[in-house]
Amino acid sequence: MAARIILIIAIGYTLLITTLSLVQLGKISVGSFNPTDKMMHAGAYFGLAFCWFFYLFIKKQEPYNFRKGFVKVSVLVVIFGILIEVLQGALTTYREPDWADIVANTIGVMIALGFFILFRNFLNHVKRQISSFL
């Protein structure tokens, strides 16, 4: 049950990133804080990778080789980011592909991966709590 809910969230977030990456956006600010484009890319792809890592983490039972699965998810999310950049150049006149965006996306994915590695014990505790709750 929990895995299904997280899968829906991950798919929804993926669709949101796809949509926001291909529509024309104005300047974005959060209160008086104006994040740079690269910070937004890193944050968005941190969230995207996090959603998919968490889905994999909740879905699979121990002893699952999370390292191998997380590497696969990381590669797929980075490829997704590259594909989005290509589509921005091919499908829109108001967006251009940017290698720096791909680097920022990749940094966001690597930060999410590091988060899961560093906080694995805590996440196992969260997983047990979610399983007992549902």
PDB file of C-alpha atoms in Angstrom:
ATOM      1  CA  MET A   1       0.000   0.000   0.000  1.00  0.00           C
ATOM      2  CA  ALA A   2       2.714   2.510   0.997  1.00  0.00           C
ATOM      3  CA  ALA A   3       4.744   1.641  -2.095  1.00  0.00           C
ATOM      4  CA  ARG A   4       1.729   2.324  -4.311  1.00  0.00           C
ATOM      5  CA  ILE A   5       1.173   5.751  -2.737  1.00  0.00           C
ATOM      6  CA  ILE A   6       4.841   6.663  -3.130  1.00  0.00           C
ATOM      7  CA  LEU A   7       4.792   5.414  -6.734  1.00  0.00           C
ATOM      8  CA  ILE A   8       1.859   7.730  -7.496  1.00  0.00           C
ATOM      9  CA  ILE A   9       3.756  10.632  -5.903  1.00  0.00           C
ATOM     10  CA  ALA A  10       6.924   9.791  -7.891  1.00  0.00           C
ATOM     11  CA  ILE A  11       5.011   9.575 -11.181  1.00  0.00           C
ATOM     12  CA  GLY A  12       3.166  12.809 -10.417  1.00  0.00           C
ATOM     13  CA  TYR A  13       6.401  14.614  -9.580  1.00  0.00           C
ATOM     14  CA  THR A  14       8.002  13.295 -12.778  1.00  0.00           C
ATOM     15  CA  LEU A  15       5.070  14.625 -14.809  1.00  0.00           C
ATOM     16  CA  LEU A  16       5.301  17.959 -12.982  1.00  0.00           C
ATOM     17  CA  ILE A  17       9.029  18.279 -13.772  1.00  0.00           C
ATOM     18  CA  THR A  18       8.333  17.353 -17.408  1.00  0.00           C
ATOM     19  CA  THR A  19       5.577  19.945 -17.714  1.00  0.00           C
ATOM     20  CA  LEU A  20       7.475  22.730 -15.963  1.00  0.00           C
ATOM     21  CA  SER A  21      10.539  21.994 -18.087  1.00  0.00           C
ATOM     22  CA  LEU A  22       8.654  22.405 -21.355  1.00  0.00           C
ATOM     23  CA  VAL A  23       6.358  25.380 -20.651  1.00  0.00           C
ATOM     24  CA  GLN A  24       7.354  29.012 -20.680  1.00  0.00           C
ATOM     25  CA  LEU A  25       7.931  30.288 -17.157  1.00  0.00           C
ATOM     26  CA  GLY A  26       8.519  33.803 -15.912  1.00  0.00           C
ATOM     27  CA  LYS A  27      10.987  34.759 -13.190  1.00  0.00           C
ATOM     28  CA  ILE A  28      10.453  32.683 -10.059  1.00  0.00           C
ATOM     29  CA  SER A  29      11.092  33.961  -6.550  1.00  0.00           C
ATOM     30  CA  VAL A  30      10.300  32.713  -3.077  1.00  0.00           C
ATOM     31  CA  GLY A  31       9.602  35.779  -0.972  1.00  0.00           C
ATOM     32  CA  SER A  32      12.724  37.932  -1.095  1.00  0.00           C
ATOM     33  CA  PHE A  33      14.861  34.907  -2.069  1.00  0.00           C
ATOM     34  CA  ASN A  34      15.539  34.619  -5.807  1.00  0.00           C
ATOM     35  CA  PRO A  35      16.991  31.171  -6.457  1.00  0.00           C
ATOM     36  CA  THR A  36      19.259  30.822  -9.436  1.00  0.00           C
ATOM     37  CA  ASP A  37      18.232  28.627 -12.330  1.00  0.00           C
ATOM     38  CA  LYS A  38      20.910  26.088 -11.420  1.00  0.00           C
ATOM     39  CA  MET A  39      19.775  25.939  -7.775  1.00  0.00           C
ATOM     40  CA  MET A  40      16.250  25.258  -8.994  1.00  0.00           C
ATOM     41  CA  HIS A  41      17.496  22.496 -11.298  1.00  0.00           C
ATOM     42  CA  ALA A  42      19.502  20.863  -8.502  1.00  0.00           C
ATOM     43  CA  GLY A  43      16.555  21.112  -6.103  1.00  0.00           C
ATOM     44  CA  ALA A  44      14.048  19.759  -8.608  1.00  0.00           C
ATOM     45  CA  TYR A  45      16.227  16.771  -9.481  1.00  0.00           C
ATOM     46  CA  PHE A  46      17.047  16.161  -5.815  1.00  0.00           C
ATOM     47  CA  GLY A  47      13.288  15.862  -5.285  1.00  0.00           C
ATOM     48  CA  LEU A  48      12.827  13.680  -8.357  1.00  0.00           C
ATOM     49  CA  ALA A  49      15.605  11.276  -7.385  1.00  0.00           C
ATOM     50  CA  PHE A  50      14.430  11.288  -3.757  1.00  0.00           C
ATOM     51  CA  CYS A  51      10.899  10.256  -4.769  1.00  0.00           C
ATOM     52  CA  TRP A  52      12.149   7.372  -6.881  1.00  0.00           C
ATOM     53  CA  PHE A  53      14.765   6.287  -4.283  1.00  0.00           C
ATOM     54  CA  PHE A  54      12.107   6.298  -1.577  1.00  0.00           C
ATOM     55  CA  TYR A  55       9.756   4.251  -3.761  1.00  0.00           C
ATOM     56  CA  LEU A  56      12.491   1.685  -4.391  1.00  0.00           C
ATOM     57  CA  PHE A  57      13.435   1.713  -0.712  1.00  0.00           C
ATOM     58  CA  ILE A  58       9.856   1.118   0.482  1.00  0.00           C
ATOM     59  CA  LYS A  59       8.980  -1.401  -2.239  1.00  0.00           C
ATOM     60  CA  LYS A  60      11.921  -3.761  -1.879  1.00  0.00           C
ATOM     61  CA  GLN A  61      12.375  -6.037   1.078  1.00  0.00           C
ATOM     62  CA  GLU A  62      15.729  -6.744   2.731  1.00  0.00           C
ATOM     63  CA  PRO A  63      18.188  -8.085   1.772  1.00  0.00           C
ATOM     64  CA  TYR A  64      17.895  -6.090  -1.438  1.00  0.00           C
ATOM     65  CA  ASN A  65      21.036  -4.628  -2.991  1.00  0.00           C
ATOM     66  CA  PHE A  66      19.980  -0.997  -2.571  1.00  0.00           C
ATOM     67  CA  ARG A  67      23.319   0.274  -3.808  1.00  0.00           C
ATOM     68  CA  LYS A  68      22.825  -1.347  -7.206  1.00  0.00           C
ATOM     69  CA  GLY A  69      19.183  -0.211  -7.400  1.00  0.00           C
ATOM     70  CA  PHE A  70      20.020   3.348  -6.365  1.00  0.00           C
ATOM     71  CA  VAL A  71      22.769   3.550  -8.989  1.00  0.00           C
ATOM     72  CA  LYS A  72      20.277   2.422 -11.646  1.00  0.00           C
ATOM     73  CA  VAL A  73      17.718   4.999 -10.513  1.00  0.00           C
ATOM     74  CA  SER A  74      20.421   7.692 -10.465  1.00  0.00           C
ATOM     75  CA  VAL A  75      21.456   6.887 -14.027  1.00  0.00           C
ATOM     76  CA  LEU A  76      17.836   6.857 -15.216  1.00  0.00           C
ATOM     77  CA  VAL A  77      17.060  10.207 -13.586  1.00  0.00           C
ATOM     78  CA  VAL A  78      20.189  11.779 -15.107  1.00  0.00           C
ATOM     79  CA  ILE A  79      19.217  10.367 -18.538  1.00  0.00           C
ATOM     80  CA  PHE A  80      15.719  11.794 -18.011  1.00  0.00           C
ATOM     81  CA  GLY A  81      17.282  15.213 -17.337  1.00  0.00           C
ATOM     82  CA  ILE A  82      19.353  14.977 -20.514  1.00  0.00           C
ATOM     83  CA  LEU A  83      16.270  13.985 -22.496  1.00  0.00           C
ATOM     84  CA  ILE A  84      14.347  16.965 -21.099  1.00  0.00           C
ATOM     85  CA  GLU A  85      17.169  19.297 -22.179  1.00  0.00           C
ATOM     86  CA  VAL A  86      17.103  17.810 -25.691  1.00  0.00           C
ATOM     87  CA  LEU A  87      13.316  18.188 -25.828  1.00  0.00           C
ATOM     88  CA  GLN A  88      13.570  21.815 -24.736  1.00  0.00           C
ATOM     89  CA  GLY A  89      15.720  22.500 -27.790  1.00  0.00           C
ATOM     90  CA  ALA A  90      13.633  20.380 -30.148  1.00  0.00           C
ATOM     91  CA  LEU A  91      10.070  21.224 -29.058  1.00  0.00           C
ATOM     92  CA  THR A  92      10.228  24.815 -27.866  1.00  0.00           C
ATOM     93  CA  THR A  93      11.330  28.161 -29.254  1.00  0.00           C
ATOM     94  CA  TYR A  94      11.578  29.785 -25.807  1.00  0.00           C
ATOM     95  CA  ARG A  95      13.929  27.253 -24.168  1.00  0.00           C
ATOM     96  CA  GLU A  96      17.453  26.187 -25.030  1.00  0.00           C
ATOM     97  CA  PRO A  97      19.329  23.074 -23.957  1.00  0.00           C
ATOM     98  CA  ASP A  98      22.095  23.879 -21.481  1.00  0.00           C
ATOM     99  CA  TRP A  99      24.958  21.655 -20.354  1.00  0.00           C
ATOM    100  CA  ALA A 100      25.088  23.541 -17.065  1.00  0.00           C
ATOM    101  CA  ASP A 101      21.480  22.489 -16.404  1.00  0.00           C
ATOM    102  CA  ILE A 102      22.495  18.855 -16.915  1.00  0.00           C
ATOM    103  CA  VAL A 103      25.343  19.316 -14.429  1.00  0.00           C
ATOM    104  CA  ALA A 104      22.982  20.957 -11.905  1.00  0.00           C
ATOM    105  CA  ASN A 105      20.459  18.128 -12.375  1.00  0.00           C
ATOM    106  CA  THR A 106      23.194  15.550 -11.807  1.00  0.00           C
ATOM    107  CA  ILE A 107      24.373  17.345  -8.664  1.00  0.00           C
ATOM    108  CA  GLY A 108      20.815  17.230  -7.308  1.00  0.00           C
ATOM    109  CA  VAL A 109      20.646  13.480  -7.982  1.00  0.00           C
ATOM    110  CA  MET A 110      24.023  12.912  -6.282  1.00  0.00           C
ATOM    111  CA  ILE A 111      22.929  14.896  -3.213  1.00  0.00           C
ATOM    112  CA  ALA A 112      19.786  12.738  -2.960  1.00  0.00           C
ATOM    113  CA  LEU A 113      21.908   9.596  -3.291  1.00  0.00           C
ATOM    114  CA  GLY A 114      24.234  10.857  -0.564  1.00  0.00           C
ATOM    115  CA  PHE A 115      21.223  11.586   1.643  1.00  0.00           C
ATOM    116  CA  PHE A 116      19.994   8.004   1.304  1.00  0.00           C
ATOM    117  CA  ILE A 117      23.441   6.593   2.006  1.00  0.00           C
ATOM    118  CA  LEU A 118      24.018   8.802   5.069  1.00  0.00           C
ATOM    119  CA  PHE A 119      20.556   8.358   6.567  1.00  0.00           C
ATOM    120  CA  ARG A 120      19.927   4.717   5.679  1.00  0.00           C
ATOM    121  CA  ASN A 121      19.462   3.640   9.318  1.00  0.00           C
ATOM    122  CA  PHE A 122      16.952   6.418   9.953  1.00  0.00           C
ATOM    123  CA  LEU A 123      15.139   5.559   6.713  1.00  0.00           C
ATOM    124  CA  ASN A 124      14.949   1.898   7.767  1.00  0.00           C
ATOM    125  CA  HIS A 125      13.259   3.098  10.960  1.00  0.00           C
ATOM    126  CA  VAL A 126      10.816   5.210   8.898  1.00  0.00           C
ATOM    127  CA  LYS A 127      10.161   2.200   6.658  1.00  0.00           C
ATOM    128  CA  ARG A 128       9.283   0.028   9.676  1.00  0.00           C
ATOM    129  CA  GLN A 129       6.972   2.763  11.013  1.00  0.00           C
ATOM    130  CA  ILE A 130       5.189   3.135   7.665  1.00  0.00           C
ATOM    131  CA  SER A 131       4.816  -0.639   7.345  1.00  0.00           C
ATOM    132  CA  SER A 132       3.313  -0.959  10.826  1.00  0.00           C
ATOM    133  CA  PHE A 133       1.016   2.020  10.226  1.00  0.00           C
ATOM    134  CA  LEU A 134      -0.363   0.699   6.941  1.00  0.00           C
TER     135      LEU A 134
END
